[in-house]
Structure formats: structure tokens, C-alpha cells
Short mmCIF file of C-alpha atoms in Angstrom, two decimals:
data_model
loop_
_atom_site.label_atom_id
_atom_site.label_comp_id
_atom_site.label_asym_id
_atom_site.label_seq_id
_atom_site.Cartn_x
_atom_site.Cartn_y
_atom_site.Cartn_z
CA MET A 25 22.83 231.58 58.59
CA PRO A 26 24.47 229.30 61.65
CA ALA A 27 27.86 228.33 61.21
CA TYR A 28 27.16 224.64 62.09
CA SER A 29 24.79 222.08 61.51
CA HIS A 30 23.49 220.58 64.59
CA SER A 31 22.38 217.44 63.18
CA THR A 32 24.74 214.66 64.96
CA SER A 33 27.31 212.17 64.42
CA ARG A 34 28.12 209.82 67.60
CA THR A 35 30.89 208.32 69.27
CA ARG A 36 31.29 205.97 72.01
CA VAL A 37 33.29 207.99 74.61
CA GLN A 38 34.99 206.35 78.08
CA SER A 39 31.97 206.60 80.05
CA GLN A 40 29.98 204.50 77.48
CA THR A 41 27.60 207.43 76.82
CA GLN A 42 27.03 208.90 73.41
CA THR A 43 28.22 212.39 72.73
CA ALA A 44 26.87 214.38 69.81
CA VAL A 45 29.06 216.08 67.53
CA PRO A 46 28.02 218.70 65.06
CA PRO A 47 29.45 217.38 61.57
CA ALA A 48 31.43 220.51 60.96
CA LEU A 49 33.20 219.94 64.33
CA ALA A 50 33.79 216.17 63.91
CA LEU A 51 37.27 214.75 63.65
CA PRO A 52 37.02 211.16 63.16
CA VAL A 53 41.02 210.73 63.15
CA ILE A 54 40.51 212.06 66.89
CA GLU A 55 37.89 209.78 67.71
CA GLU A 56 39.64 206.80 66.24
CA ALA A 57 43.16 207.54 66.85
CA PHE A 58 43.56 209.21 69.98
CA PRO A 59 41.96 207.14 72.52
CA ARG A 60 40.29 209.26 75.43
CA ASN A 61 41.70 208.78 78.91
CA LEU A 62 40.62 210.55 82.33
CA HIS A 63 42.89 210.36 85.59
CA PRO A 64 41.42 207.68 88.12
CA TYR A 65 41.43 210.67 90.48
CA TRP A 66 38.80 212.25 88.31
CA PRO A 67 35.37 211.98 90.13
CA LYS A 68 37.10 213.55 93.28
CA LEU A 69 38.32 216.38 91.26
CA GLN A 70 34.63 217.38 90.71
CA GLU A 71 34.20 217.48 94.43
CA THR A 72 37.11 219.36 95.04
CA THR A 73 37.23 221.93 92.68
CA ARG A 74 33.39 222.72 93.49
CA SER A 75 34.62 223.26 97.06
CA TRP A 76 37.16 225.24 95.95
CA LEU A 77 35.39 227.82 93.82
CA LEU A 78 32.87 228.22 96.48
CA HIS A 79 35.51 228.61 99.37
CA LYS A 80 37.32 231.13 97.10
CA ARG A 81 34.29 232.91 96.41
CA LEU A 82 34.84 232.64 92.49
CA MET A 83 31.35 231.83 91.66
CA PRO A 84 28.34 232.37 93.67
CA ALA A 85 26.87 229.24 95.67
CA ASP A 86 23.74 228.82 93.38
CA LYS A 87 25.84 229.17 89.94
CA VAL A 88 28.48 226.33 91.64
CA GLU A 89 25.46 224.40 92.50
CA LYS A 90 23.83 224.43 88.94
CA TYR A 91 26.55 224.92 86.58
CA ALA A 92 30.40 223.82 88.01
CA ASP A 93 29.83 220.05 86.93
CA GLY A 94 28.41 220.55 83.65
CA LEU A 95 31.43 223.18 82.66
CA CYS A 96 33.54 220.29 82.67
CA TYR A 97 36.64 222.15 83.61
CA THR A 98 37.90 219.22 85.49
CA ASP A 99 37.38 216.82 83.12
CA LEU A 100 39.70 219.05 80.65
CA MET A 101 42.66 218.47 83.05
CA ALA A 102 41.68 215.07 84.24
CA GLY A 103 42.20 214.14 80.72
CA TYR A 104 45.41 215.78 80.01
CA TYR A 105 47.63 215.16 82.75
CA ILE A 106 47.84 211.62 83.08
CA GLY A 107 49.97 210.22 85.96
CA ALA A 108 49.96 213.37 87.98
CA PRO A 109 50.04 212.99 92.00
CA ASP A 110 46.49 213.20 92.96
CA GLU A 111 47.38 216.40 95.11
CA LEU A 112 49.01 218.40 91.84
CA LEU A 113 46.42 217.36 89.51
CA SER A 114 43.73 219.20 91.83
CA ALA A 115 45.68 222.38 91.93
CA ILE A 116 46.22 222.23 88.11
CA CYS A 117 42.45 221.70 88.12
CA ASP A 118 41.57 224.44 90.69
CA TYR A 119 43.91 226.75 88.37
CA SER A 120 42.51 226.00 85.49
CA ALA A 121 38.76 226.80 86.80
CA TRP A 122 40.36 229.92 87.92
CA PHE A 123 41.61 230.83 84.41
CA PHE A 124 38.05 230.31 83.28
CA VAL A 125 36.57 232.68 85.72
CA TRP A 126 39.23 235.21 84.93
CA ASP A 127 38.76 234.71 81.39
CA ASP A 128 34.77 235.49 82.06
CA ARG A 129 35.82 238.55 84.16
CA HIS A 130 38.10 239.97 81.40
CA ASP A 131 35.09 239.68 79.09
CA ARG A 132 32.43 241.64 81.12
CA ASP A 133 35.05 244.45 81.93
CA VAL A 134 35.20 244.83 78.33
CA ILE A 135 31.26 244.49 77.91
CA HIS A 136 30.86 246.92 80.70
CA GLY A 137 33.55 249.54 79.98
CA ARG A 138 35.35 248.82 83.19
CA PRO A 139 38.89 249.73 81.86
CA GLU A 140 40.29 251.03 85.45
CA ALA A 141 38.94 247.53 86.97
CA TRP A 142 40.68 246.02 84.28
CA ARG A 143 44.15 247.52 84.67
CA ARG A 144 43.73 247.39 88.36
CA LEU A 145 43.44 243.81 88.19
CA ALA A 146 46.18 243.29 86.00
CA VAL A 147 48.52 244.86 87.99
CA GLN A 148 47.38 242.77 91.02
CA LEU A 149 47.90 239.67 89.28
CA HIS A 150 51.68 240.64 88.04
CA ALA A 151 52.25 241.25 91.65
CA ALA A 152 50.74 238.04 93.11
CA LEU A 153 52.64 236.14 90.74
CA ASP A 154 55.86 237.57 92.23
CA ALA A 155 55.02 237.30 95.47
CA PRO A 156 51.76 234.86 95.80
CA GLN A 157 52.29 234.55 99.68
CA LEU A 158 51.42 238.35 100.00
CA HIS A 159 48.08 237.90 98.10
CA LEU A 160 46.68 234.97 99.70
CA HIS A 161 43.87 237.14 101.52
CA HIS A 162 43.68 239.65 99.04
CA LYS A 163 39.96 241.77 98.90
CA ASP A 164 39.35 240.43 95.13
CA PRO A 165 38.58 237.00 95.17
CA LEU A 166 39.99 236.45 91.89
CA VAL A 167 43.53 237.80 93.09
CA ALA A 168 43.19 235.49 96.44
CA ALA A 169 42.65 232.46 94.61
CA PHE A 170 45.28 232.87 91.80
CA ALA A 171 47.98 233.29 94.70
CA ASP A 172 46.71 230.26 96.38
CA SER A 173 47.00 228.40 92.90
CA ILE A 174 50.58 229.63 92.37
CA VAL A 175 51.76 228.79 95.91
CA ARG A 176 50.54 225.01 95.47
CA LEU A 177 51.90 224.69 92.11
CA ASN A 178 55.22 226.29 92.84
CA GLY A 179 56.04 223.42 95.24
CA SER A 180 55.72 220.99 92.65
CA LEU A 181 59.50 221.19 91.41
CA THR A 182 62.45 223.71 91.65
CA PRO A 183 63.09 227.19 91.98
CA SER A 184 63.82 227.25 88.53
CA TRP A 185 60.94 225.83 87.29
CA ASN A 186 58.84 228.18 89.33
CA ALA A 187 60.67 231.07 87.74
CA ARG A 188 60.11 229.85 84.36
CA PHE A 189 56.30 229.30 85.05
CA ALA A 190 56.04 232.94 86.19
CA ARG A 191 58.02 234.59 83.36
CA HIS A 192 55.25 232.37 81.02
CA PHE A 193 52.48 233.51 82.93
CA HIS A 194 53.39 237.30 82.93
CA VAL A 195 53.17 237.30 79.14
CA VAL A 196 49.64 235.74 79.55
CA ILE A 197 48.65 238.62 81.53
CA ASP A 198 50.04 241.43 79.20
CA ALA A 199 48.58 239.41 76.01
CA TYR A 200 45.13 239.66 77.96
CA ASP A 201 45.55 243.35 78.46
CA GLN A 202 46.44 243.59 74.52
CA GLU A 203 43.28 241.75 73.73
CA PHE A 204 41.43 244.22 76.26
CA HIS A 205 42.95 247.43 74.31
CA ASN A 206 41.89 245.88 71.01
CA ARG A 207 38.56 245.36 72.19
CA THR A 208 37.70 248.68 73.54
CA THR A 209 39.56 250.15 70.27
CA GLY A 210 37.52 248.02 67.92
CA THR A 211 40.72 246.38 66.53
CA VAL A 212 40.31 243.15 64.78
CA PRO A 213 44.08 241.49 64.65
CA THR A 214 45.59 240.33 61.45
CA VAL A 215 45.98 236.66 60.95
CA GLU A 216 49.62 236.74 61.91
CA GLU A 217 49.23 238.98 64.78
CA TYR A 218 46.31 237.08 66.18
CA ILE A 219 48.18 233.87 65.94
CA GLU A 220 50.86 235.34 67.99
CA LEU A 221 48.86 236.87 70.62
CA ARG A 222 46.45 233.97 70.56
CA ARG A 223 49.57 231.56 71.91
CA ASN A 224 49.77 233.78 74.65
CA THR A 225 46.28 234.18 75.95
CA PHE A 226 45.65 230.17 75.69
CA ALA A 227 48.65 230.12 77.96
CA HIS A 228 50.42 227.48 75.56
CA TRP A 229 53.44 227.62 77.37
CA ILE A 230 51.71 227.40 80.80
CA TRP A 231 50.06 224.08 79.70
CA LEU A 232 53.15 222.78 78.64
CA ASP A 233 55.34 224.10 81.62
CA LEU A 234 52.70 221.52 83.60
CA LEU A 235 53.68 218.37 81.87
CA GLU A 236 56.85 218.51 83.87
CA PRO A 237 55.41 218.29 87.62
CA THR A 238 53.15 215.75 86.05
CA ALA A 239 56.26 213.90 85.20
CA GLN A 240 57.91 214.81 88.40
CA PHE A 241 61.02 215.62 86.50
CA GLU A 242 62.38 219.03 85.20
CA LEU A 243 63.38 218.77 81.67
CA PRO A 244 66.66 220.19 80.56
CA GLU A 245 66.82 223.14 78.38
CA LYS A 246 68.22 221.42 75.55
CA VAL A 247 65.49 219.27 75.51
CA LEU A 248 63.07 221.88 75.96
CA GLU A 249 64.42 223.80 73.05
CA ASN A 250 64.70 220.72 70.69
CA ALA A 251 63.09 221.20 67.24
CA GLU A 252 61.02 218.01 67.61
CA TYR A 253 60.01 218.38 71.00
CA GLN A 254 58.39 221.99 70.45
CA ARG A 255 57.14 220.75 67.16
CA ALA A 256 55.20 218.20 69.37
CA ALA A 257 53.94 220.86 72.03
CA LEU A 258 53.37 223.61 69.49
CA ALA A 259 50.86 221.35 67.61
CA CYS A 260 49.28 220.03 70.39
CA GLN A 261 48.54 223.71 72.01
CA ASP A 262 47.59 225.09 68.60
CA PHE A 263 45.28 222.16 68.15
CA ALA A 264 43.74 223.21 71.19
CA ALA A 265 43.28 226.87 70.51
CA TRP A 266 42.49 226.60 66.69
CA TYR A 267 39.59 223.87 67.76
CA ASN A 268 38.47 226.48 70.54
CA ASP A 269 38.17 229.00 68.10
CA LEU A 270 36.04 226.57 65.60
CA CYS A 271 33.83 225.72 68.45
CA SER A 272 33.56 229.22 70.02
CA LEU A 273 32.92 231.23 66.63
CA PRO A 274 29.04 231.18 67.22
CA LYS A 275 29.55 232.14 70.71
CA GLU A 276 32.00 234.91 69.97
CA LEU A 277 30.14 236.55 67.12
CA ALA A 278 27.23 236.69 69.29
CA GLY A 279 29.28 238.46 72.00
CA ASP A 280 30.85 241.01 69.70
CA GLU A 281 34.56 239.36 70.53
CA LEU A 282 37.01 240.08 68.11
CA HIS A 283 39.62 237.84 68.82
CA ASN A 284 38.99 234.64 67.02
CA LEU A 285 40.97 233.11 64.05
CA GLY A 286 37.73 233.02 62.01
CA ILE A 287 37.09 236.70 62.71
CA SER A 288 40.55 237.68 61.64
CA LEU A 289 40.15 235.61 58.21
CA ILE A 290 36.51 237.13 57.69
CA HIS A 291 37.67 240.64 58.79
CA HIS A 292 41.12 240.62 56.88
CA GLU A 293 40.97 238.10 54.15
CA GLY A 294 37.53 238.76 53.07
CA LEU A 295 36.64 235.16 53.72
CA SER A 296 32.80 234.46 53.97
CA LEU A 297 31.54 232.46 57.40
CA GLU A 298 31.74 229.46 55.64
CA GLU A 299 34.78 229.62 54.11
CA ALA A 300 36.68 230.85 57.35
CA VAL A 301 35.22 227.78 59.27
CA GLU A 302 36.67 225.46 56.57
CA GLU A 303 39.86 227.32 56.54
CA VAL A 304 39.97 227.08 60.54
CA ARG A 305 39.03 223.37 60.17
CA LYS A 306 41.95 222.65 57.64
CA ARG A 307 44.59 224.37 60.09
CA VAL A 308 43.31 222.19 63.08
CA GLN A 309 43.55 219.24 60.90
CA GLU A 310 47.30 220.36 60.16
CA CYS A 311 48.09 220.51 63.86
CA ILE A 312 46.94 216.66 64.02
CA SER A 313 49.37 216.00 61.37
CA GLU A 314 52.16 217.80 62.36
CA PHE A 315 52.09 216.01 65.97
CA LEU A 316 51.95 212.38 64.55
CA ALA A 317 54.93 213.31 62.85
CA ALA A 318 56.96 214.81 65.58
CA GLU A 319 55.51 212.32 67.99
CA PRO A 320 57.95 209.32 67.12
CA GLU A 321 60.84 211.80 66.50
CA VAL A 322 60.43 212.78 70.35
CA LEU A 323 60.08 208.95 71.56
CA ARG A 324 63.39 208.24 69.56
CA ILE A 325 64.86 211.18 71.68
CA ALA A 326 63.64 209.49 74.92
CA ASP A 327 64.79 206.03 73.78
CA GLU A 328 68.38 207.33 73.44
CA ALA A 329 68.20 209.00 76.60
CA ALA A 330 67.75 205.72 78.08
CA ASP A 331 71.28 204.42 78.55
CA GLY A 332 70.80 202.40 81.95
CA THR A 333 72.08 205.60 84.50
CA LEU A 334 69.72 206.95 86.79
CA ALA A 335 69.67 210.40 84.79
CA GLY A 336 69.24 209.30 81.46
CA ASP A 337 66.32 206.60 82.30
CA SER A 338 64.62 209.29 84.41
CA LEU A 339 64.55 211.73 81.27
CA ALA A 340 63.47 209.12 78.92
CA THR A 341 60.62 208.25 81.39
CA ALA A 342 59.85 211.97 81.79
CA LEU A 343 59.99 212.61 77.97
CA ARG A 344 57.60 209.39 77.42
CA SER A 345 55.23 211.16 79.91
CA CYS A 346 55.42 214.56 78.24
CA VAL A 347 54.64 213.34 74.93
CA SER A 348 51.84 210.91 75.78
CA ASN A 349 50.52 213.91 77.78
CA MET A 350 50.56 216.17 74.50
CA ARG A 351 48.67 213.22 73.08
CA ASN A 352 46.15 213.01 75.55
CA TRP A 353 45.22 217.11 75.35
CA PHE A 354 43.85 216.16 71.65
CA SER A 355 41.12 213.87 73.00
CA SER A 356 40.62 215.89 76.13
CA VAL A 357 40.25 218.99 74.19
CA TYR A 358 37.91 217.78 71.60
CA TRP A 359 35.64 215.84 73.93
CA PHE A 360 35.61 218.93 76.44
CA HIS A 361 34.03 221.33 73.86
CA HIS A 362 31.01 218.82 73.06
CA GLU A 363 30.42 218.51 76.79
CA SER A 364 30.95 221.58 78.68
CA GLY A 365 28.13 224.12 78.99
CA ARG A 366 30.53 226.89 78.26
CA TYR A 367 29.95 226.22 74.26
CA GLN A 368 26.22 225.28 74.35
CA VAL A 369 25.20 228.48 73.12
CA ASP A 370 21.93 227.62 71.74
CA THR A 371 20.61 226.54 74.96
CA TRP A 372 21.27 230.11 76.44
CA ASP A 373 18.66 232.79 77.17
CA ASP A 374 20.89 235.25 75.84
CA ARG A 375 23.57 234.10 73.21
CA ALA A 376 25.75 237.06 74.47
CA THR A 377 25.70 236.43 78.10
CA PRO A 378 26.87 233.21 79.69
CA PRO A 379 24.39 231.90 82.13
CA TYR A 380 27.04 230.67 84.53
CA ILE A 381 29.10 233.83 84.94
CA SER A 382 28.24 236.34 87.98
CA ASP A 383 28.23 239.58 85.79
CA GLN A 384 29.97 242.14 88.18
CA ASP A 385 32.96 243.96 88.74
CA GLY A 386 34.78 241.82 91.49
CA GLY A 387 37.63 244.20 92.31
CA GLU A 388 36.41 246.17 94.96
#
């Protein structure tokens, strides 16, 4: 039985076109209270990221031509990092496109039983993260493109920000390795285990780190560790992760995936598919409520920081930028899932094999 009915409710988006949203996935509060924004550089980003994917050999030319724009990877980032300098946003979009390609390689290595290839790639990515300049011409395009992204992002702020970003991404690589182990051993994580793992595989802290170069200001530790700032930050990223799980559930069930909040609920809590969909949807809505409660508190911190000094006013401006872009994450993620070909499973020839991937081991 399908998880979702595809009769449509419709809403007007920024481009003034109509995007269909299945009722089971529709969130009126997002459509009404979270206006959609796109960075003005967005039209150029499609061209630059398409060229980067070709230049870095991350996708074959025919697949770039046919699928790259329709996957909407640039739309997702251009809807989040409003205010970023154009060059930085281009680097973020390329990095995001790399992340999706890496995710697909991980999936194919699992499906085709390539543990040696995966472990080699994981080790190489750890090394490239620590010394990206030494890996710019690596024989595996995925490693070379990753190194290129890190070099570009590392030029955004300070060495301390670079180090934090690297620490966070080492954890992401290890989390993907844990997923690989789980899938090859048939291990479905419990709900609690999955939530912890998902926050790392979704790279919560990476996307939050990138708020700071967007604001062109490195936040002090006391702000990053502030309970209300963390509450708002976690809410926007958990929303993205759980909404992705909600939209991905049919694709991941078809592809024998084990990592989805709905799958953990079905396997460990005994929920039916319909009950699991409803529970994930409830958690998605709770994230929205959490953010709406935390947002004014973060803005209050910004107001208190604005004391007329250069340091205080700069911090206040940066905080307002960060929380505003956390807000943007809700609408950007929401519309991405209804516009990107990555989730249009019903249009694929094989529901278990996305048409936009190159089904091979890239690590020679």
C-alpha cells in the first residue's frame, strides 16, 4: 500500500508556478508562515555548479545535461544562505552537490557489496579533510572534488572556524561508516540510536557552521553554546532530517534502506507504515513549534548585544543573519523535496535505482 496519496494540494511559490504537494506531506504552516527566499545569485549557480560537476568528473556529461538542474541542489542552498557573498555561495552549492554524489556512492557501495572501496574512500576523505591541498589531484574524482570544496570553504573565515568545520566533518564520515556497517549487517538502529546517527549523517553541524561565513562573522563560543541558539539551530536541522525521512520513505523502502525514522519506528516500535508516517509527521511539526519558540529568544540576545560598539553591533547583525537563515531552511527544504527529481520515485524506471547516478565504483 502506498504511503502517500498523490492527489495534490497546490501553493504558489516564488517563481509564480504551482508546485504539487501530496496531502500527506503538505505543511500549511510552512506554506503560510515561512516565506520562500532565493539568493539573487541563484540563476548563475545552476550554471556554475553544472560546470563544476563536469569539470570534477562527479557525474557523466549526459547525466549532468539531463538531470543536474532538475535535482535542484543549487535551489536548496540558494534558499538557505541568503546574504552570502556570491563566491562563497557558489562554493557551498558545489559542496552540497558533492555531498549528494557522495551519498549516492555510499549507497551503491552498499548495494553492490564493495566494502573495500568504501573503506578506502572513507580513509581518503579523512586525509583530504586534514590536508586538502595535497588531494586536489587525487585519482578518485570524489576525493579531489571534496578537497577542492574544503580549500574554498576554508578561505571564508578564520583558522579556528576551519578547525571546527573539519572536526564536525570527521564525525560525518564516521557516521556514514556506521551506516555502511549497519546496512551490510542488516542492523536497523533503534529510534534513539537513529536520531543520534542521523544528526551526524545529515551533517547538522556542518550546515550550521556555514551560517557564520554567510554572515561574515565567527560567533563566539558563548553564543554557539547558548541554549536558545542551540534550540533554534537543532530545530531547523531536525526539521530538515525528519522531513527528508518523511519524503524519502517510499524510495528507501524500495531500495532496502535501513536508515529512516519511519523504518526504525516500524521495526522497533511495531508501528504500521501509516502509523509511522503519522509519527514522523508529528515530529516534523514539533520541530516547527520548537523553532518558533526559540527564534524570538535568539533575536532578544541579538538586541542585547547591540550596544553601540563595533563588536556588539557586529555580533547582533550576525546573529540576526544566522537565525533568519535558520528560518529559511524550513521553506527551502520543504520546496526542495517537491521540486527535486531526487524524490520523484514514481517516475523512475526502477524504483530502487535513481536514474541520475552513475552505478560504478569511482575509486580506482
